CSV table of C-alpha atoms and ligand atoms in Angstrom, one decimal:
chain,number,residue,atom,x,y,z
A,37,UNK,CA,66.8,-28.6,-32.4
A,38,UNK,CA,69.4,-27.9,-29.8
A,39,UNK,CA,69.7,-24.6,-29.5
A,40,UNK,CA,67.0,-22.0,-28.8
A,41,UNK,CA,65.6,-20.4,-32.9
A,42,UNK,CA,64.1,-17.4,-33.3
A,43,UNK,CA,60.4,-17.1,-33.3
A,44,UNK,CA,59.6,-17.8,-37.2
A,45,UNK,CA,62.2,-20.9,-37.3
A,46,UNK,CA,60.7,-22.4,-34.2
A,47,UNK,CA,57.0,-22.6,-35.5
A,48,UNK,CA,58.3,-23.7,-38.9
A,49,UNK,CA,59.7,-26.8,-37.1
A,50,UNK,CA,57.7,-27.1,-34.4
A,51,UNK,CA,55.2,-30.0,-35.7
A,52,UNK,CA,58.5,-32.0,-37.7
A,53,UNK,CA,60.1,-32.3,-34.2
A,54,UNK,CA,56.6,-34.3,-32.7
A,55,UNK,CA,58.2,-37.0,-35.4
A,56,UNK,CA,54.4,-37.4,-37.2
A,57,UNK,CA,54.3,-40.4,-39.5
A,58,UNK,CA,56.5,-41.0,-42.5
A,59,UNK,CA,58.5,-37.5,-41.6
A,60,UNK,CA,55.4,-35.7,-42.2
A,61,UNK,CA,56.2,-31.9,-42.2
A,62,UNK,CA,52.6,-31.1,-40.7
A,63,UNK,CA,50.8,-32.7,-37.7
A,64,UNK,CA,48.6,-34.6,-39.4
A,65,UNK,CA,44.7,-33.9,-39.2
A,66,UNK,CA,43.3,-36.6,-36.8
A,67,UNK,CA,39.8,-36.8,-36.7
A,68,UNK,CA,39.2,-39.3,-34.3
A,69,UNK,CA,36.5,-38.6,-31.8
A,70,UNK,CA,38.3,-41.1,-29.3
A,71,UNK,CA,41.3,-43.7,-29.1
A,72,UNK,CA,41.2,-47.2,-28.1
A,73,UNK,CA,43.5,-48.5,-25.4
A,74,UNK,CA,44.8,-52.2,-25.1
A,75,UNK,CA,45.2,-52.2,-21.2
A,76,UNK,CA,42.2,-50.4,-19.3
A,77,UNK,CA,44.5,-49.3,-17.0
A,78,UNK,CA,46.3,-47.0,-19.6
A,79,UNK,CA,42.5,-45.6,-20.1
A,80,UNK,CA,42.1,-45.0,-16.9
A,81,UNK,CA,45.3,-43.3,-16.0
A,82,UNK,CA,44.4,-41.2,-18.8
A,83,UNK,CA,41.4,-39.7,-16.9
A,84,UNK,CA,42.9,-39.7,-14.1
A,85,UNK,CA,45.7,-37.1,-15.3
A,86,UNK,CA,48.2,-40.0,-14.2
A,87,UNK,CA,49.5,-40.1,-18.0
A,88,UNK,CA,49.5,-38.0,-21.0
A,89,UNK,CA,47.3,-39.0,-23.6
A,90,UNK,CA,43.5,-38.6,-25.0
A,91,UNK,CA,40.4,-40.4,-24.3
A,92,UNK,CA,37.6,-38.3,-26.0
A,93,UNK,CA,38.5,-34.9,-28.1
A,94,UNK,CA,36.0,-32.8,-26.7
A,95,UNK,CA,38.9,-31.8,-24.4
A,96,UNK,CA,41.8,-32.9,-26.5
A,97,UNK,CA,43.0,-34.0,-29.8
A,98,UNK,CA,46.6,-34.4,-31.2
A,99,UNK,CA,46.0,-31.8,-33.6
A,100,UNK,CA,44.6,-29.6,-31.7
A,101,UNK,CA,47.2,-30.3,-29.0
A,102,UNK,CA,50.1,-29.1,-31.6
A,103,UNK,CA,48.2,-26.2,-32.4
A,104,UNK,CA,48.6,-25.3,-28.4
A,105,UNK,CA,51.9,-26.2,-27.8
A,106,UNK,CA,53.1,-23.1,-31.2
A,107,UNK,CA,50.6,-20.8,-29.0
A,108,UNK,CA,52.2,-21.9,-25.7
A,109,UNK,CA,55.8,-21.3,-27.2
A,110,UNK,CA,54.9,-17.5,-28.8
A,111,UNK,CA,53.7,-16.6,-25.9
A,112,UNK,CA,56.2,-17.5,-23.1
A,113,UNK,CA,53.6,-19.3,-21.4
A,114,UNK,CA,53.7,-23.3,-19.3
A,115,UNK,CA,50.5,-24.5,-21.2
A,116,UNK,CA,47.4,-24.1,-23.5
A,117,UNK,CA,43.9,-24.8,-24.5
A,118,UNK,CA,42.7,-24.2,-27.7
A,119,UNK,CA,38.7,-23.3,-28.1
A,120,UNK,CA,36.4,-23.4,-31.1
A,121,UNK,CA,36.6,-19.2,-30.8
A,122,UNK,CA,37.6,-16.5,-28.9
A,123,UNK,CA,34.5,-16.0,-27.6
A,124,UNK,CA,34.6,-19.7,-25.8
A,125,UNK,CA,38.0,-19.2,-25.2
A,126,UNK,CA,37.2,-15.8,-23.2
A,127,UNK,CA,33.4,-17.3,-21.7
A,128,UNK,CA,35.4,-20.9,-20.4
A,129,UNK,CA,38.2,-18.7,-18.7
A,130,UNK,CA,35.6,-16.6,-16.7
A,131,UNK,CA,33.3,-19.4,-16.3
A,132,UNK,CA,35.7,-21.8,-15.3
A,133,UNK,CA,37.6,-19.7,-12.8
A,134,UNK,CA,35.1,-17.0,-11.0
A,135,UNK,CA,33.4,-18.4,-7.8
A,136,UNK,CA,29.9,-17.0,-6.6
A,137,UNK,CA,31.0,-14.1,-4.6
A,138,UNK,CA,34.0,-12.4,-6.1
A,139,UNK,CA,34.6,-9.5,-8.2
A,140,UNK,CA,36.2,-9.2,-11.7
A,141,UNK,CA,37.5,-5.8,-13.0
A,142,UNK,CA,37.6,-5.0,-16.7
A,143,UNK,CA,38.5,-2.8,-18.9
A,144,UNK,CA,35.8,-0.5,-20.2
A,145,UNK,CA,36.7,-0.3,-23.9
A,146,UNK,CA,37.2,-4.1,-24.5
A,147,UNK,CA,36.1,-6.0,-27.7
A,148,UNK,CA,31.9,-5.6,-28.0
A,149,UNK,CA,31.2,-9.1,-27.5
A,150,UNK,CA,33.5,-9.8,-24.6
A,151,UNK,CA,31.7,-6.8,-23.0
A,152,UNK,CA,29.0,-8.4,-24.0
A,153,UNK,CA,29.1,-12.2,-22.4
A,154,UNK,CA,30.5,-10.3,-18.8
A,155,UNK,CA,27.6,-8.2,-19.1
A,156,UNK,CA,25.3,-11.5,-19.5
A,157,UNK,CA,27.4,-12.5,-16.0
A,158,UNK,CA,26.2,-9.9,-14.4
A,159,UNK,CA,22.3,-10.8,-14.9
A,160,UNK,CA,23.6,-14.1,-13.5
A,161,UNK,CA,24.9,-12.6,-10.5
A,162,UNK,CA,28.6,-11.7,-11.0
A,163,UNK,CA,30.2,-8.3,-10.1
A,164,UNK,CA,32.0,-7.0,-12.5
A,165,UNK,CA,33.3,-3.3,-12.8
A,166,UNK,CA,33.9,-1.9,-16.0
A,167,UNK,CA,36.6,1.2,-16.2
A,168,UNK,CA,38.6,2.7,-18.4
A,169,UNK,CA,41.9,0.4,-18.1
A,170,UNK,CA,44.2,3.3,-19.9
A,171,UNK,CA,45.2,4.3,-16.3
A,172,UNK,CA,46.1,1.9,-13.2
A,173,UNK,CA,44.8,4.4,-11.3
A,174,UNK,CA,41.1,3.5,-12.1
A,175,UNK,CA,41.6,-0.1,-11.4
A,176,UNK,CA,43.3,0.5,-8.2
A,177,UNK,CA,40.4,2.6,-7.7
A,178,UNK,CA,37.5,-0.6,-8.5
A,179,UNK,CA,39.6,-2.5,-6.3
A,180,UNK,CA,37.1,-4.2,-4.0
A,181,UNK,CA,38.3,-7.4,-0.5
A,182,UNK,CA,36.6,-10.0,-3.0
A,183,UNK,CA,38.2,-8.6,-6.6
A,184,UNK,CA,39.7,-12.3,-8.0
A,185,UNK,CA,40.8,-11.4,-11.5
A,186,UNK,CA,41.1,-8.4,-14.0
A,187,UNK,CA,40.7,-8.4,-17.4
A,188,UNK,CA,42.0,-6.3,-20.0
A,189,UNK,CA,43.5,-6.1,-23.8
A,190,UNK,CA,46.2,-4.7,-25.5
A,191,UNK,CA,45.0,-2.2,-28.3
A,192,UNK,CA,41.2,-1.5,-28.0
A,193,UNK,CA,38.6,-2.2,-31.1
A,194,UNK,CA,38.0,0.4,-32.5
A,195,UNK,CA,39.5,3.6,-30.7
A,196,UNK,CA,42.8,2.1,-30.0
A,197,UNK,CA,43.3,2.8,-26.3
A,198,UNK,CA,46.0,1.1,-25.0
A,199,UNK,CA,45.7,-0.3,-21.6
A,200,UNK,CA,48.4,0.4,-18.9
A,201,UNK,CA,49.2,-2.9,-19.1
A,202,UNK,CA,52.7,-2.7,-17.5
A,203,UNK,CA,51.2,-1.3,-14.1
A,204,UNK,CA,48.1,-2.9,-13.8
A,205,UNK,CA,50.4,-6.2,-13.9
A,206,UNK,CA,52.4,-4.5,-10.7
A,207,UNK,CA,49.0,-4.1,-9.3
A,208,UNK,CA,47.7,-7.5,-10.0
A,209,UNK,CA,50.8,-9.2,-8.4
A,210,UNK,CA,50.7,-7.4,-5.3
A,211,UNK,CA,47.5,-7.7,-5.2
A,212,UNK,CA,47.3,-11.7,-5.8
A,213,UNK,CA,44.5,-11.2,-8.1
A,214,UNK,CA,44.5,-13.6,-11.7
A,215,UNK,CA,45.2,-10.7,-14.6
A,216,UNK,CA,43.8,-12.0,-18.0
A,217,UNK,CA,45.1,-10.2,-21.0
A,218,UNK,CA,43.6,-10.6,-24.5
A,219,UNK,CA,46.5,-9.9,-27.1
A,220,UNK,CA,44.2,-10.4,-30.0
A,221,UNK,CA,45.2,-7.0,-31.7
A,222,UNK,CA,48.9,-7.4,-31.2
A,223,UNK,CA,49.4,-11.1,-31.5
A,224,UNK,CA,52.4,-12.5,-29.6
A,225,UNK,CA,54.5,-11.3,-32.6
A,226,UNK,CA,54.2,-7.8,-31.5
A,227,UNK,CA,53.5,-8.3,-27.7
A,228,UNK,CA,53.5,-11.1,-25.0
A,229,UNK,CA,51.5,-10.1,-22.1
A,230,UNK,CA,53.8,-12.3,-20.2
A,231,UNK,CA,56.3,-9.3,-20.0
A,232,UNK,CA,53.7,-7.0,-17.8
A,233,UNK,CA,52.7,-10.2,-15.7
A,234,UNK,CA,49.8,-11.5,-17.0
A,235,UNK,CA,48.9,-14.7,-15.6
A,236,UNK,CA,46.7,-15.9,-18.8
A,237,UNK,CA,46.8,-14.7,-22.3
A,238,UNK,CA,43.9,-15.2,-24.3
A,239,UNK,CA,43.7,-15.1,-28.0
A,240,UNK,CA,41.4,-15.2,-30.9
A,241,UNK,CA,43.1,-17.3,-33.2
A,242,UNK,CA,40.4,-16.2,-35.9
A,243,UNK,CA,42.2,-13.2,-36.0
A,244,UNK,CA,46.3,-12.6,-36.4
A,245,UNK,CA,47.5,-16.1,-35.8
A,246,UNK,CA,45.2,-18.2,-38.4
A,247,UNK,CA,45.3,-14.8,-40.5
A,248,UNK,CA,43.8,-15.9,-43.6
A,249,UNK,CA,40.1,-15.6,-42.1
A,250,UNK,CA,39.3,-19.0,-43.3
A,251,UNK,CA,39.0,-20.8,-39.5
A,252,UNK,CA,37.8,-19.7,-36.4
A,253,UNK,CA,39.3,-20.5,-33.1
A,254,UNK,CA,40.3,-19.1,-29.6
A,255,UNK,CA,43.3,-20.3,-27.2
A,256,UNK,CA,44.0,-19.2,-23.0
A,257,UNK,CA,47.7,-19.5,-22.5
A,258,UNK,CA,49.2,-19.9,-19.1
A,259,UNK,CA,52.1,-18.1,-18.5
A,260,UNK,CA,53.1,-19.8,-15.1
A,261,UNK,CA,53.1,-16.5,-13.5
A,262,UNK,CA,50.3,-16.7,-11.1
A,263,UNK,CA,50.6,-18.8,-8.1
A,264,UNK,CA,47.3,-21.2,-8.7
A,265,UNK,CA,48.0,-23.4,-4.9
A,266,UNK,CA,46.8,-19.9,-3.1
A,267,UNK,CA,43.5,-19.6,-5.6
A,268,UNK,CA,40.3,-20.5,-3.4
A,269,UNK,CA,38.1,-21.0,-6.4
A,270,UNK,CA,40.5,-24.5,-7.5
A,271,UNK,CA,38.1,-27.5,-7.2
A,272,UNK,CA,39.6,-29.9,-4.3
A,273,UNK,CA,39.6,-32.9,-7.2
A,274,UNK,CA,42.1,-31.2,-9.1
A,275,UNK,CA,44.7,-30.7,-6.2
A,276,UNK,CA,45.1,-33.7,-5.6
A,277,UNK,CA,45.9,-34.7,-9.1
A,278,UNK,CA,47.4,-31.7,-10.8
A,279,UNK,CA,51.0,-29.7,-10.2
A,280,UNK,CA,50.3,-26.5,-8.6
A,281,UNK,CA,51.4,-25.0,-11.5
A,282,UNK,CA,49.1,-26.0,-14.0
A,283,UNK,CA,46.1,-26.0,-11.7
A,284,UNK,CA,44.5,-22.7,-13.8
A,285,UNK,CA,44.6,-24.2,-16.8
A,286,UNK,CA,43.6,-28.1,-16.2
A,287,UNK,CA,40.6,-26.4,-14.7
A,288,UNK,CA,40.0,-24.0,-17.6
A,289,UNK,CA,40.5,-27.6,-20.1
A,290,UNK,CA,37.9,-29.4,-17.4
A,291,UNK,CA,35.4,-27.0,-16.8
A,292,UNK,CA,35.8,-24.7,-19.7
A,293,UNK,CA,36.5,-27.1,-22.6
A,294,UNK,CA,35.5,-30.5,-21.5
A,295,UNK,CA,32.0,-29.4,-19.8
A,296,UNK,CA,31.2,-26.1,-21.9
A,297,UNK,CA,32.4,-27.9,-25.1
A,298,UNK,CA,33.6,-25.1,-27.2
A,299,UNK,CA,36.2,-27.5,-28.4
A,300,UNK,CA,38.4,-26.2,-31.8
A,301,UNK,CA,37.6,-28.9,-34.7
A,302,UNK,CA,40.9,-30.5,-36.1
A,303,UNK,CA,40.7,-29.3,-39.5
A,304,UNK,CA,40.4,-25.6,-38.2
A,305,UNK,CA,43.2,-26.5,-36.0
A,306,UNK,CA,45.2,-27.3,-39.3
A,307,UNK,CA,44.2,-24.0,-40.9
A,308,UNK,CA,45.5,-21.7,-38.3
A,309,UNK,CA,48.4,-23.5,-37.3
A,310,UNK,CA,49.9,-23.0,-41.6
A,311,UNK,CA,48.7,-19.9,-40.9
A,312,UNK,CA,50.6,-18.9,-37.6
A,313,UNK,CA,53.9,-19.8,-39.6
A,314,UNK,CA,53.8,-16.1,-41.6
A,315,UNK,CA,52.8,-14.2,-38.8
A,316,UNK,CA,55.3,-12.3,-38.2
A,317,UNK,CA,55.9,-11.8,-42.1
A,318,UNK,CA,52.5,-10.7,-42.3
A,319,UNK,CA,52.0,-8.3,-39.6
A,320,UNK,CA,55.3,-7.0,-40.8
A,321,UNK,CA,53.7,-6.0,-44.0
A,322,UNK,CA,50.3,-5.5,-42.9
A,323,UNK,CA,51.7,-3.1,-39.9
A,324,UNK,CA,53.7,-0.9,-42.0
A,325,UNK,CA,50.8,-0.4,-44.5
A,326,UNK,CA,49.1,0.8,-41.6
A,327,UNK,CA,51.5,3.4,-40.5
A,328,UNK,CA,51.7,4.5,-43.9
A,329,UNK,CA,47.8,4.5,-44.5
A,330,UNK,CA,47.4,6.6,-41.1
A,331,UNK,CA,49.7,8.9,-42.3
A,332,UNK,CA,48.2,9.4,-45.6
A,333,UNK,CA,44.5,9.3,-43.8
A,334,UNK,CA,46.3,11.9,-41.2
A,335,UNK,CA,46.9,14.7,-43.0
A,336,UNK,CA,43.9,14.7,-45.3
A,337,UNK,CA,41.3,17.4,-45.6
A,338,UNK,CA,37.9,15.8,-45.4
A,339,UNK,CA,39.3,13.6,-42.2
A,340,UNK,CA,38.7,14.6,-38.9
A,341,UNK,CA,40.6,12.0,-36.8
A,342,UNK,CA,42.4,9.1,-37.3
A,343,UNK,CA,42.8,6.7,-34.4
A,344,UNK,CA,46.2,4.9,-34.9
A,345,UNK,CA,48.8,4.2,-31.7
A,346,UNK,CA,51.9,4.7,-34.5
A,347,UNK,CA,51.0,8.5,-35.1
A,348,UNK,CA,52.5,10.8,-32.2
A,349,UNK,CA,49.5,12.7,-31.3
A,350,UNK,CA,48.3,9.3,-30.2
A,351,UNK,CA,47.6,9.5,-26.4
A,352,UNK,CA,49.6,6.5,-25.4
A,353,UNK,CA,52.1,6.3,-28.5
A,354,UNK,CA,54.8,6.7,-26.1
A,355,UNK,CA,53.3,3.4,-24.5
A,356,UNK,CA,52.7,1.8,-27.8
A,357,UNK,CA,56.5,2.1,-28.2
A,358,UNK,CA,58.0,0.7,-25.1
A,359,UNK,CA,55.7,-2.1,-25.1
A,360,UNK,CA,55.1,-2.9,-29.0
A,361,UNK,CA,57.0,-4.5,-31.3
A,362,UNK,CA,55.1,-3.0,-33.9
A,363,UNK,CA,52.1,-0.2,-33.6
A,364,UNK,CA,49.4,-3.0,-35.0
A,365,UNK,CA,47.2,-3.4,-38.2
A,366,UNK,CA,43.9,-2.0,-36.9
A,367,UNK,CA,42.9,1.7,-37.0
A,368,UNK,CA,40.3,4.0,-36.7
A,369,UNK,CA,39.3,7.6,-38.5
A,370,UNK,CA,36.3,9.9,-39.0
A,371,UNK,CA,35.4,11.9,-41.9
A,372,UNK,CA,34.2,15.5,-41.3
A,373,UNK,CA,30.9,16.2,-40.2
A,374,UNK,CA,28.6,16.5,-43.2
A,375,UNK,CA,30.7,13.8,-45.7
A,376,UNK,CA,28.7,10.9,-46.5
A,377,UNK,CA,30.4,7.9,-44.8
A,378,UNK,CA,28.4,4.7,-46.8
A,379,UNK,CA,29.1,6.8,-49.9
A,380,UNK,CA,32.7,6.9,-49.1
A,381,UNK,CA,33.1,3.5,-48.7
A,382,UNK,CA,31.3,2.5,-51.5
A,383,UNK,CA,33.9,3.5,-53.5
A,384,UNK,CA,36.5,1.7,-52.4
A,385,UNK,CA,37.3,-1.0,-54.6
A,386,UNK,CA,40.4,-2.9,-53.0
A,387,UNK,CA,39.2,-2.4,-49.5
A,388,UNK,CA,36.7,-4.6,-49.0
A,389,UNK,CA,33.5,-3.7,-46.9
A,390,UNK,CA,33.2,-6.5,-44.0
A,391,UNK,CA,34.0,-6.9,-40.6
A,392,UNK,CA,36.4,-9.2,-39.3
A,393,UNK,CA,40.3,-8.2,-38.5
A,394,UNK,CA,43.3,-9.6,-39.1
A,395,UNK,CA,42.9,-10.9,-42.4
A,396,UNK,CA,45.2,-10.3,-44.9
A,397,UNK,CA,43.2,-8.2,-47.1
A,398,UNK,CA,42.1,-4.7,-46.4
A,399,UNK,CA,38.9,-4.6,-44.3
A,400,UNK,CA,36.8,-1.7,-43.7
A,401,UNK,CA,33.9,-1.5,-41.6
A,402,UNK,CA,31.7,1.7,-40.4
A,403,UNK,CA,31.6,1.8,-36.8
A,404,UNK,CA,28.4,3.0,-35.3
A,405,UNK,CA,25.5,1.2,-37.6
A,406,UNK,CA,27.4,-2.2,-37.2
A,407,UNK,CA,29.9,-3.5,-34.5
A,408,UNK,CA,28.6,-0.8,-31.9
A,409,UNK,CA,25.0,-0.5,-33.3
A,410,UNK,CA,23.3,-1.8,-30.0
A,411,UNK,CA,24.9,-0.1,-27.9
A,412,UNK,CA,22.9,3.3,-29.0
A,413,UNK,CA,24.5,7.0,-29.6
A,414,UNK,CA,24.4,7.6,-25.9
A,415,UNK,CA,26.8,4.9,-24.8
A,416,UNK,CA,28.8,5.3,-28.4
A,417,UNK,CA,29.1,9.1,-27.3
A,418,UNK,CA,30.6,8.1,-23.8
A,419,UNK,CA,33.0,5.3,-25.4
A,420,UNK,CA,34.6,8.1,-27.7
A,421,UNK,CA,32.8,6.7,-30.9
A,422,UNK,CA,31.8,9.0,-33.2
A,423,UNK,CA,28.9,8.2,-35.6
A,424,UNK,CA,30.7,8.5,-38.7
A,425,UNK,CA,33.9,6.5,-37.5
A,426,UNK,CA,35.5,3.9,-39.8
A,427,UNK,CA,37.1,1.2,-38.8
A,428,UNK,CA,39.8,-0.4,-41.0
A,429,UNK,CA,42.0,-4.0,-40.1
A,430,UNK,CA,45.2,-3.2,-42.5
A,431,UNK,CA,45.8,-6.2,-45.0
A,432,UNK,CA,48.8,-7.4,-46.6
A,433,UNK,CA,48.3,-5.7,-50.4
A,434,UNK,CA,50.8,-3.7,-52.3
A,435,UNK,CA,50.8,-0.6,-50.2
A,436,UNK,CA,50.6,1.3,-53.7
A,437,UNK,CA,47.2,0.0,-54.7
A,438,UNK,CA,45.9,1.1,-51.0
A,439,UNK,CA,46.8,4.5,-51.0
A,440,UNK,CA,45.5,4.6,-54.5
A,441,UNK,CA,42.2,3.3,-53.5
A,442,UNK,CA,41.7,5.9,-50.7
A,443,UNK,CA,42.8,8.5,-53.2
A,444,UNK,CA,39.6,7.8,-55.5
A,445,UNK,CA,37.6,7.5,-53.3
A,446,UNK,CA,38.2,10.9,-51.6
A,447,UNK,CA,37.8,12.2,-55.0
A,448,UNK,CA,34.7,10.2,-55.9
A,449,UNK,CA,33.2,12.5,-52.8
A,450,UNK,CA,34.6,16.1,-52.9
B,1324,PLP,C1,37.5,-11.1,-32.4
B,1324,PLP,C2,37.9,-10.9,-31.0
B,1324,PLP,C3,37.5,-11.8,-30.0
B,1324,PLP,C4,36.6,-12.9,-30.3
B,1324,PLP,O1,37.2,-13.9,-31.2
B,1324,PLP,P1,36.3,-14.8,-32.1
B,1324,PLP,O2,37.3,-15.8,-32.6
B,1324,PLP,O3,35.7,-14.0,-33.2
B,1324,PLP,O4,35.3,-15.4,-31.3
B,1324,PLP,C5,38.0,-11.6,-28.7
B,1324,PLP,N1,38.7,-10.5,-28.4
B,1324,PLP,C6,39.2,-9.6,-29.4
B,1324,PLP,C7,40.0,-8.5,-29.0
B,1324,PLP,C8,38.8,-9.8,-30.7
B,1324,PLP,O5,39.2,-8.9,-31.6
């Protein structure tokens, strides 16, 4: 296509205009471990980044590699690399970049398990500083000679917090330091990180992008943004094969993917690239069932608090507006004190009990004896958790038989 389309139109054609066999409308499924070359040369200038192509599909695959180049296009980025999940995806970046020595700033409230593996650095020697990212000021404030990268996300799991993204991207530039932003929650249909100067953008593909929750997977975008020649942790190797530019992530692909072999399987890859082509129909839908479920969950009486960035006692909804397309399909509430939360949700019939987000049907998880059950009360207490919180990730249903399922409920308990 000649002219630049519009987000939906370009993924919908983006695999046709690789020219796959026969005028295949897909990229087919290649399951080929490696590829055979006639001339060894050609093999050889294949490892030697001299030529495109792939040798072995622990670090590459044609199907793989068409999943990356939809990611790489919705997110404004230069290049990705696409990871078995999110999790390898978010453990190759920080593993592949972060030299013995330097600092790493993240945000306090991110995603349990990415809290989680940087916690496991730690033990293995890493600084990192954990604060609460919903104000520059506090990073600025962690800000140590050695700091090499910061890490935060868009929408926190499950409170909702929305990180000052815009200004702790002015921070990160002046500063020279690598700021990784995981848009999980938003998806690049609502947000791309590469507006506030993010240099990578991670995402779980498990989530938003494949959207069905039938594959898991994980991609780091590169939005060209950070100026890789001045990095001191960039093996020597790699300069002297590599354009300055995509420096980052050839080293994420080499030491991330290749050695920590986290590598997305082809037929997964297939799964979340159909998928990625009704995002933005989906988190249309799935977005404005959420507004109109927080509403409804808003101004009940036997809810406390409902945690949604769309409602305008939010703390940051003014935020959530400039920066957001949409106000997301995840959200948050509590029950008075005294209401029995398991009975509650036993109730529901359409909403189904499970964790996982992003799905397109109604999920609904409670908070405290599940997704934050190790860290104990004390630590959910100083996260803003409370015991009988609720998390929900807002599906795609008829909004109708939603509201009606909360409605039964509530009256199943009062
Ligand atoms: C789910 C999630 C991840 C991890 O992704 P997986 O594909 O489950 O490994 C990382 N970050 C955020 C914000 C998530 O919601």
């Amino acid at each position: 296509m000649t002219q630049q389309k519009g987000f939906t139109t370009t993924l919908l054609h983006a695999d046709r205009l690789r020219k796959p066999e026969f005028g295949a409308l897909h990229q087919p499924i290649h399951t080929a471990v490696t590829w055979g070359f006639d001339d060894v040369q050609d093999l050889v200038n294949v490892f030697q980044n001299k030529a495109k192509g792939f040798a072995y599909s622990r670090q590459g695959n044609p199907t793989t590699a068409a999943l990356e180049s939809k990611i790489t296009m919705m997110e404004k980025g230069i290049a990705t690399v696409s990871f078995s999940t999110g999790m390898a995806a978010i453990m190759a970046t920080v593993f592949a970049l972060v030299k013995e020595g330097s600092h790493v700033i993240a945000s306090s409230f991110l995603f349990g398990n990415s809290r989680s593996v940087l916690t496991t650095f730690t033990e293995m020697g890493l600084d990192i500083s954990f604060v609460d990212a919903t104000s520059v000021e506090n990073v600025k404030a962690a800000c140590k000679p050695n700091t090499c990268m910061v890490f935060a996300e868009t929408i926190a799991n499950p409170a909702t917090q929305i990180a000052d993204l815009q200004a702790i991207g002015d921070l990160c530039e002046e500063k020279g330091l690598i700021y990784v932003v995981d848009n999980t929650m938003t998806s690049p249909y609502i947000f791309t990180p590469y507006d506030v100067k993010a240099s990578l953008v991670v995402n779980s593909l498990t989530k938003y992008i494949g959207g069905h929750g039938n594959a898991l997977g994980g991609a780091v975008t590169d939005t060209g943004l950070y100026n890789w020649a001045n990095y001191s942790g960039i093996a020597e190797v790699l300069r002297q094969q590599i354009k300055p530019e995509l420096l980052g992530i050839t080293q994420i692909r080499k030491r991330g993917l290749r050695d920590g072999g986290g590598t997305l399987a082809p037929e997964a890859a297939h799964n979340l690239s159909v998928g990625a082509e009704t995002l933005a129909l989906r988190l249309e839908r799935s977005c404005g069932n959420a507004m109109a479920l927080a509403e409804y969950l808003n101004s009940h009486p036997l809810v406390d608090k409902v945690y949604y960035p769309g409602l305008p006692d939010h703390p940051q909804h003014e935020l959530s507006k400039k920066l957001f397309r949409l106000h997301g399909g995840l959200m948050s509430f509590a029950l008075k004190d005294g209401i029995d939360v398991f009975a509650f949700l036993n109730n529901l019939e359409v909403v189904i009990k499970s964790s996982n987000l992003g799905d397109t049907r109604t999920l609904s998880i409670p908070v405290a004896q599940t997704i934050f059950f190790e860290l104990g009360p004390e630590r959910r207490a100083e996260m803003g958790i409370p015991e009988g919180m609720i998390r929900l990730s807002v599906g795609i249903e008829d909004r109708e038989d939603l509201l009606n399922d909360f409605k039964k409920a509530f009256e199943a308990i009062s």
